[in-house]
Short mmCIF file of C-alpha atoms in Angstrom, two decimals:
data_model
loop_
_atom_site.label_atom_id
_atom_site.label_comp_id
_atom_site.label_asym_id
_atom_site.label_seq_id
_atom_site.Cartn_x
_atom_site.Cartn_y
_atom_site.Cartn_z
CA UNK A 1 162.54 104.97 188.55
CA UNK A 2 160.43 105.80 191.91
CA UNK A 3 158.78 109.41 191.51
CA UNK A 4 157.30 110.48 195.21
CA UNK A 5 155.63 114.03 195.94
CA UNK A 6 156.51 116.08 199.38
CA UNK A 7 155.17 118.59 200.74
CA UNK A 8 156.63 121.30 203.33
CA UNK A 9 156.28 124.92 204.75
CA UNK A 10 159.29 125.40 203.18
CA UNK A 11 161.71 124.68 200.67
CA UNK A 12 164.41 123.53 202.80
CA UNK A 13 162.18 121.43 204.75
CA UNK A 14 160.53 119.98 201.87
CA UNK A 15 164.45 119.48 200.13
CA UNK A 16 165.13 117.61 204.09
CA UNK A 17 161.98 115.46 203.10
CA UNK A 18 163.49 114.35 199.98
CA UNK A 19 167.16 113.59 201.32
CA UNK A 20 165.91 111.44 204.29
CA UNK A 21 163.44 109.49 202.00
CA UNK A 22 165.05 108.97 198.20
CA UNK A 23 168.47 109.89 199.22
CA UNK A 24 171.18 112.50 197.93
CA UNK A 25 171.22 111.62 194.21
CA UNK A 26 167.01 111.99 193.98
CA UNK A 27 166.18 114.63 191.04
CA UNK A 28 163.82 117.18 191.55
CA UNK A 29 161.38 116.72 188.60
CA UNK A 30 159.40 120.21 189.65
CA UNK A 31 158.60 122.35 192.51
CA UNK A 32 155.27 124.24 192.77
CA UNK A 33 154.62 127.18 195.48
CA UNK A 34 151.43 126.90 197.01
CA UNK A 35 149.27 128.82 199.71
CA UNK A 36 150.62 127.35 202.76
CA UNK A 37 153.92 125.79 202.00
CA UNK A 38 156.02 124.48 198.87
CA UNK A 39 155.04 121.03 196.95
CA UNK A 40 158.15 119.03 195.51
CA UNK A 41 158.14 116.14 192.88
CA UNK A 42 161.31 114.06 193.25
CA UNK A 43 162.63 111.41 191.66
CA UNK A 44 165.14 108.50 191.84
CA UNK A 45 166.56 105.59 190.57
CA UNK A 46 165.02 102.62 192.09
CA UNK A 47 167.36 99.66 190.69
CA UNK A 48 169.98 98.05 192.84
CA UNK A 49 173.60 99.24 191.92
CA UNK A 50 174.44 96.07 190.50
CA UNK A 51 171.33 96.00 188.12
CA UNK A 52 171.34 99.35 186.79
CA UNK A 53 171.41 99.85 182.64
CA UNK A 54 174.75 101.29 180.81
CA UNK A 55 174.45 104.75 180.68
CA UNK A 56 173.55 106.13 177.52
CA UNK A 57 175.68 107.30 174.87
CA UNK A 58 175.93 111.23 174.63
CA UNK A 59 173.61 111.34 171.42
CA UNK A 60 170.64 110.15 173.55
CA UNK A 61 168.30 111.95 175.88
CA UNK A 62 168.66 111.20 179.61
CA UNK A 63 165.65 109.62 180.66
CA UNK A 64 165.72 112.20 183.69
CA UNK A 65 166.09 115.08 181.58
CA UNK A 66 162.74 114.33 179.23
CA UNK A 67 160.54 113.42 182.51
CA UNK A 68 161.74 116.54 183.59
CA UNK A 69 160.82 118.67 180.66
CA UNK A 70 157.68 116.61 180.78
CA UNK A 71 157.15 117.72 184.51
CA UNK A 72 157.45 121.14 183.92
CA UNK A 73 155.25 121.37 180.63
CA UNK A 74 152.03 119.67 182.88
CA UNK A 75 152.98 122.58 185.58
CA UNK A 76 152.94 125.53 183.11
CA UNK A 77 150.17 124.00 181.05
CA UNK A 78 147.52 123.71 184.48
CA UNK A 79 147.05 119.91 184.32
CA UNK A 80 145.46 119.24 187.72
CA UNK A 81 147.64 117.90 190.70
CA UNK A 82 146.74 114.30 190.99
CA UNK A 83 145.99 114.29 187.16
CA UNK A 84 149.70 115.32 186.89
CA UNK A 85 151.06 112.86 189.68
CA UNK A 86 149.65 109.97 187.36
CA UNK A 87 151.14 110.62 184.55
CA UNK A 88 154.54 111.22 185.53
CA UNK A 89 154.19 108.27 187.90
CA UNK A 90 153.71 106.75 184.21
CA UNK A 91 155.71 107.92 182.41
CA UNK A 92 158.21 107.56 185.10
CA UNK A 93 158.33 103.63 183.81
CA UNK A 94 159.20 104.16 180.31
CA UNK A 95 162.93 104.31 180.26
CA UNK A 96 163.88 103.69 177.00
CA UNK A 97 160.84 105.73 175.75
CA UNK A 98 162.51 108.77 177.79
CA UNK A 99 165.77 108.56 176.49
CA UNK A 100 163.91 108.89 172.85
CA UNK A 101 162.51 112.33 173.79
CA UNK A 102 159.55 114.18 174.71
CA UNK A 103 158.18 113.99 171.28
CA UNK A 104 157.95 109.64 171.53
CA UNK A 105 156.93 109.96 175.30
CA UNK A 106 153.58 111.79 174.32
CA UNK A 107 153.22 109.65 171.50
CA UNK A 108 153.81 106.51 173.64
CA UNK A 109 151.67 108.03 176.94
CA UNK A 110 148.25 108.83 174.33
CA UNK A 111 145.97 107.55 172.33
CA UNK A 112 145.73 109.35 168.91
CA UNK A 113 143.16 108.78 165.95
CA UNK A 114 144.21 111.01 163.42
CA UNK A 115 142.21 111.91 160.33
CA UNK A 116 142.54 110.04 157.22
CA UNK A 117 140.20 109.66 154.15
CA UNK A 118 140.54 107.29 152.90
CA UNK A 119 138.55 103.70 151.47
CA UNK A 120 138.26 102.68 155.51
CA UNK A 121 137.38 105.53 156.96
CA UNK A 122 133.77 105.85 158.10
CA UNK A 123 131.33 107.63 154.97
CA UNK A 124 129.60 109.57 158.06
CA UNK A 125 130.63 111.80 160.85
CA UNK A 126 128.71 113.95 163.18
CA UNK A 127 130.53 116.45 165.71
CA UNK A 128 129.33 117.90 168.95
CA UNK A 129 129.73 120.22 171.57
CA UNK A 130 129.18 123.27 173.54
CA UNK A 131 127.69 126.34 171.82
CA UNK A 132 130.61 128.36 170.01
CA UNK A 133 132.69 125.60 170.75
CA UNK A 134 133.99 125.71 166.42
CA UNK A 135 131.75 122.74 165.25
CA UNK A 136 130.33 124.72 162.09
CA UNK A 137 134.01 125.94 161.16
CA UNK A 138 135.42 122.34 162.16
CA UNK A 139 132.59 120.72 160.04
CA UNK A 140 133.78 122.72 156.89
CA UNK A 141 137.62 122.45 157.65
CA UNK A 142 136.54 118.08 157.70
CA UNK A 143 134.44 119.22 154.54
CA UNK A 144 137.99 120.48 152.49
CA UNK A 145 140.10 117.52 153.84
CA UNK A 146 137.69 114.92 152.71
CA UNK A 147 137.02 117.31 148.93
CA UNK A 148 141.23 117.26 148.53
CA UNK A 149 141.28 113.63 148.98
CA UNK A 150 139.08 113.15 145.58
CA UNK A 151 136.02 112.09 147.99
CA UNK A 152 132.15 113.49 146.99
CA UNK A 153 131.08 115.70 150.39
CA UNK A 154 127.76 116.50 151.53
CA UNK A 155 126.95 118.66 154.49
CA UNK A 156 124.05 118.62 156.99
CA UNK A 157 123.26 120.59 159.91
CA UNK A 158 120.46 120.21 162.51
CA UNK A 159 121.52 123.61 164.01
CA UNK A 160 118.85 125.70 162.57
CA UNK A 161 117.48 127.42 165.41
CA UNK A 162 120.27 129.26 166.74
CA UNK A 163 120.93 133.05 164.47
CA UNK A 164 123.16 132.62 161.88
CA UNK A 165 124.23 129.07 162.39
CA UNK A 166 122.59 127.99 159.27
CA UNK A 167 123.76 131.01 157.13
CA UNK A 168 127.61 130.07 158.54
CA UNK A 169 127.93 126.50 157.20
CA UNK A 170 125.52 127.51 154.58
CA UNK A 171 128.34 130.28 152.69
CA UNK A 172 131.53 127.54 153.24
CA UNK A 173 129.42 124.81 151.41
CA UNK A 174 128.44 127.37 148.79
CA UNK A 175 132.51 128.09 148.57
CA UNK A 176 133.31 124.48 147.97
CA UNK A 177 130.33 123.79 145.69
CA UNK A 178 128.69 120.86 148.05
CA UNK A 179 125.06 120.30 149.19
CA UNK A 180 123.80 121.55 152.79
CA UNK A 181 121.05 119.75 153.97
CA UNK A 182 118.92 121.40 156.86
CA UNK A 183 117.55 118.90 159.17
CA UNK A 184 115.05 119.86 162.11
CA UNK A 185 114.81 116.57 163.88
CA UNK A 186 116.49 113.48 164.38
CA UNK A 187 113.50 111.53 163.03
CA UNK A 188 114.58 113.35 159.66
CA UNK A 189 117.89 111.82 159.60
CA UNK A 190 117.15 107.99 158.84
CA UNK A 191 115.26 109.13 155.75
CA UNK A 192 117.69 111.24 154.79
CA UNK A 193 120.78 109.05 155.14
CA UNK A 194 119.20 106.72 152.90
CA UNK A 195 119.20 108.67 149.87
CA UNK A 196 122.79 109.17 150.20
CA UNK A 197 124.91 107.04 147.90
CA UNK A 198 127.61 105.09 148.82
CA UNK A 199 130.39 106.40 149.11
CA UNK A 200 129.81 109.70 149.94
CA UNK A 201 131.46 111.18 153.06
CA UNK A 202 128.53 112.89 155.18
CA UNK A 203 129.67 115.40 157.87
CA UNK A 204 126.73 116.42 160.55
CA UNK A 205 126.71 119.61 162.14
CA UNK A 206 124.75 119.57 165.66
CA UNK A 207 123.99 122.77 167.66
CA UNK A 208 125.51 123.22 170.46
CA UNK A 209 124.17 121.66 173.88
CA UNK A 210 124.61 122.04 177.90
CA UNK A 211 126.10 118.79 178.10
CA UNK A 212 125.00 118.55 181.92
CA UNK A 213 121.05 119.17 180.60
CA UNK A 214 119.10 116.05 180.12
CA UNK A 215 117.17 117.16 177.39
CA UNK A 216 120.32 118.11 175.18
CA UNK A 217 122.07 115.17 175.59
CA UNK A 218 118.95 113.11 174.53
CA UNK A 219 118.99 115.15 171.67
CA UNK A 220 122.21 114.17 170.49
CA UNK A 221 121.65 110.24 171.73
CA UNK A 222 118.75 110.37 169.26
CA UNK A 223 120.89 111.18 166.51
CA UNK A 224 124.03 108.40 167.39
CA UNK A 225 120.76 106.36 167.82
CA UNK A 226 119.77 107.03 164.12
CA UNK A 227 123.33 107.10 162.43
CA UNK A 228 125.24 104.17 164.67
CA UNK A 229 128.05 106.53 164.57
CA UNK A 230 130.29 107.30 167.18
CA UNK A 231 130.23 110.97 167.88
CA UNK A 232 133.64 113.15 167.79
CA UNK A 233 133.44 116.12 170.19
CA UNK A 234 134.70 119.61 169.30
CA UNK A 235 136.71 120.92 172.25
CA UNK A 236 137.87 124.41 172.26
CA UNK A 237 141.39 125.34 173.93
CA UNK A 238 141.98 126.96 176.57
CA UNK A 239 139.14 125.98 179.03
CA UNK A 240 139.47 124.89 182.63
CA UNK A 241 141.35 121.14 183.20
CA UNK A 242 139.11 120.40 185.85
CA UNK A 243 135.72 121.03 184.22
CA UNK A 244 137.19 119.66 181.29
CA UNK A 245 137.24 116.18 182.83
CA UNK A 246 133.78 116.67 184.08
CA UNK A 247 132.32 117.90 180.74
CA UNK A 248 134.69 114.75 179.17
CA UNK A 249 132.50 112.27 181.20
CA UNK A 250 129.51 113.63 179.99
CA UNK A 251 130.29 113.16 176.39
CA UNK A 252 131.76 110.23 176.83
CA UNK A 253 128.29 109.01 178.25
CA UNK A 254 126.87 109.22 174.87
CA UNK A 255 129.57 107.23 173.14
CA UNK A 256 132.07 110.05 172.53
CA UNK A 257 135.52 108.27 171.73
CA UNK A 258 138.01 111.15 169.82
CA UNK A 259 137.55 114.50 169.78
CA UNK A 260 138.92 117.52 167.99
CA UNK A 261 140.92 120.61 169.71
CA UNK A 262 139.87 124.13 168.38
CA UNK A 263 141.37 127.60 168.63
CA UNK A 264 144.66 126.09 169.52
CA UNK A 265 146.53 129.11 168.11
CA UNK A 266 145.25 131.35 170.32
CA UNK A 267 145.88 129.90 173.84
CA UNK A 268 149.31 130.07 175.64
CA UNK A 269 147.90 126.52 178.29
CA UNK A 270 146.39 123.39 177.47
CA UNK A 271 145.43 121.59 180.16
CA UNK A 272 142.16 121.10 179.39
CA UNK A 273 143.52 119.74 176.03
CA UNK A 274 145.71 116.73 178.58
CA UNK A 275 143.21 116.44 181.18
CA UNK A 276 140.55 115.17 178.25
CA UNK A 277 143.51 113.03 176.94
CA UNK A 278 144.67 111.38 179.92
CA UNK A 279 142.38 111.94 182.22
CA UNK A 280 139.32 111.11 180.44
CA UNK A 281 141.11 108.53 177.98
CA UNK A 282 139.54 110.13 174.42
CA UNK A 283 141.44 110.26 171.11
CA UNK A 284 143.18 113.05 169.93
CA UNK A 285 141.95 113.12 166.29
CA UNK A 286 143.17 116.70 165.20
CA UNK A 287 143.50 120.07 166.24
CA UNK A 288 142.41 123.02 164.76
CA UNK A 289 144.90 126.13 164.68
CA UNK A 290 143.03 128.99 162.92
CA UNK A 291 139.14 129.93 162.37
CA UNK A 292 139.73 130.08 158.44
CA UNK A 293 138.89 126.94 156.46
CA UNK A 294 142.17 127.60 154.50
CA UNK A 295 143.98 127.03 157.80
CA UNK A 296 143.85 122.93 157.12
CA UNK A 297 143.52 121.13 160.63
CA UNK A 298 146.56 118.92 162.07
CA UNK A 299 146.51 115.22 162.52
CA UNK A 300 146.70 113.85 166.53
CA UNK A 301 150.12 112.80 167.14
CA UNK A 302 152.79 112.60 169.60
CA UNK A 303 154.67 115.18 167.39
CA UNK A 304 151.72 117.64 167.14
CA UNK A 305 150.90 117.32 170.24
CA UNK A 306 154.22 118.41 171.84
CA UNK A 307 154.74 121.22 169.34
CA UNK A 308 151.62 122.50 171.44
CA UNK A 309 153.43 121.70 174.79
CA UNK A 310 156.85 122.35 174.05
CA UNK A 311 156.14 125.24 171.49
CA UNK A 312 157.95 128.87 171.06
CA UNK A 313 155.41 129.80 173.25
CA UNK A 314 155.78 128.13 176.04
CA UNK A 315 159.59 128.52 175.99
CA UNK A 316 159.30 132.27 175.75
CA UNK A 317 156.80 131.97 178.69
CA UNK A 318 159.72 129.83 180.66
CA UNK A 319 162.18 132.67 179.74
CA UNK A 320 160.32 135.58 180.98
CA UNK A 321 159.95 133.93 184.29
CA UNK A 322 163.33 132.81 184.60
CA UNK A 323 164.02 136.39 183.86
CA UNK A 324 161.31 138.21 186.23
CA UNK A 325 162.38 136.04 189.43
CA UNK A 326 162.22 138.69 191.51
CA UNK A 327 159.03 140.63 191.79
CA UNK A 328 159.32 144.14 189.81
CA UNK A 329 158.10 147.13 191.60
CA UNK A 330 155.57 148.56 189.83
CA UNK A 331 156.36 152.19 188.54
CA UNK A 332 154.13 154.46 190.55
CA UNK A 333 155.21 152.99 193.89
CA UNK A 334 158.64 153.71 192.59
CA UNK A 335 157.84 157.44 191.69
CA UNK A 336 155.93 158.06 195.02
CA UNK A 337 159.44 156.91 196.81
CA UNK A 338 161.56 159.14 194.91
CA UNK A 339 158.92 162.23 195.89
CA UNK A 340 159.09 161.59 199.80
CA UNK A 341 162.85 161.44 199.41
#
């Protein structure tokens, strides 16, 4: 399948564009008006009549029907142009993961590291991120995971400076009856860590940080230094794709691989959540829907992942518009006409 982008003035210019180039039977994935004219993603078949598949049966999913519904969820969700172009040129290649759905094409087009507890999984973690990003809240919510899975828990936090931070963690690990250590430095770590018996599953709490200021992000390379741990960064939804992939680099400089989404529940976009994914190649490890630690967090996956996309929200978004497609005159311009008349 060839996927090509045109852009026009208009729509019927941009429609000639695709006609002359890809043909009459070239789909139109999505169209997006812009300032100055109207963009159009097209696609088309690219193999030679004689070499094309057997169409499928009618239980399956046309292949142009998924990248289509895949199209449109990167357009309503604010993944960034060229970003987008990417992975739909991608995905574009997958046939017979298309015809399986949009569920197995996000499955197939990410990289997912979901939680499990278990005898492999690594005794210590440490999350980080922005300030009021969720870490605290995400710490505990790791904290009850790793507790129902019959594992002992300790906590530790090196946020101690900021109000409240320490009191926060400090009432969830007095709720699930597990030590909270207070660390002020990294130095304090190495001793710390070797008290700790084996196999107890540690979970580090680090305040937040400007992740474009040297000195925080030296901060938290002192403590990867001292636990050889791979950090996992806590991302909250909603944020701005673009920046996103900027602030992705930066934690990816430190050795950030996965990362955890937060507030999911509570955005209607998430771009930011795709543009760290497939723009800045991290691990979706789990998302967070709720700021409760009785709301238990969700395991990466295709499936969870395009309940986000693909969700009763986003289809009641997609209604509304298909409903409001012509602009509604707002009520007092309406009144002000019926008193001149």
């Amino acid at each position: 399948m060839r996927l090509k982008t045109f852009f026009a003035s208009t729509m019927n210019e941009a429609m000639a564009s695709v006609r002359r180039e890809l043909g009459g039977e070239a789909l139109i994935i999505s169209t997006l008006e812009e300032k100055d004219g109207v963009r159009l993603t097209a696609a088309v078949d690219s193999l030679p009549l004689e070499e094309k598949p057997d169409p499928p049966s009618k239980s399956s999913n046309e292949p142009e029907e998924t990248l289509a519904q895949f199209s449109r969820c990167l357009v309503h969700h604010g993944v960034p142009e060229t970003l987008r172009e990417t992975l739909l040129l991608k995905a574009s290649v997958k046939e017979n993961i298309l015809r399986q759905g949009l569920s197995a094409l996000l499955q197939d087009m990410f990289v997912y590291y979901p939680l499990s507890f278990e005898k492999k999984s690594p005794s210590l973690m440490m999350l980080v991120g922005l300030t009021g990003a969720g870490k605290s809240v995400t710490t505990a919510k790791l904290a009850a995971e790793a507790l129902l899975t019959g594992l002992d828990v300790e906590l530790v936090t090196l946020d101690v400076y900021k109000a409240g931070a320490f009191e926060q963690l400090s009432s969830y690990a007095s709720i699930m009856n597990i030590p909270l250590t207070a660390i002020h430095d990294p130095k304090e770590l190495s001793p710390y860590l070797d008290k700790v018996e084996q196999g107890v599953q540690v979970f580090i709490d680090t305040p937040g940080v400007n992740p474009f200021c040297q000195n925080d992000m030296s901060f938290l390379s002192d403590c990867i230094f001292v636990t050889r741990q791979a950090p996992y960064w806590v991302m909250p939804a909603g944020g701005d794709a673009q920046e996103t992939l900027e602030v992705t680099e930066a934690f990816k400089n430190i050795g950030v691989t996965g990362f955890f989404q937060t507030r999911s529940d509570s955005v209607r976009r998430h771009g930011a959540l795709l543009a760290a994914m497939g723009g800045g190649n991290l691990h979706l490890t789990g998302i967070s829907a709720g700021p409760t630690v009785g709301s238990r967090l969700i395991k990466g996956s295709g499936s969870a992942l395009h309940t986000l996309l693909d969700g009763d929200k986003f289809k009641e978004t997609m209604e509304t518009q298909e409903k409001n497609q012509k602009p509604v005159e707002p009520e007092w311009l309406a009144r002000l006409r019926e008193a001149r008349a």
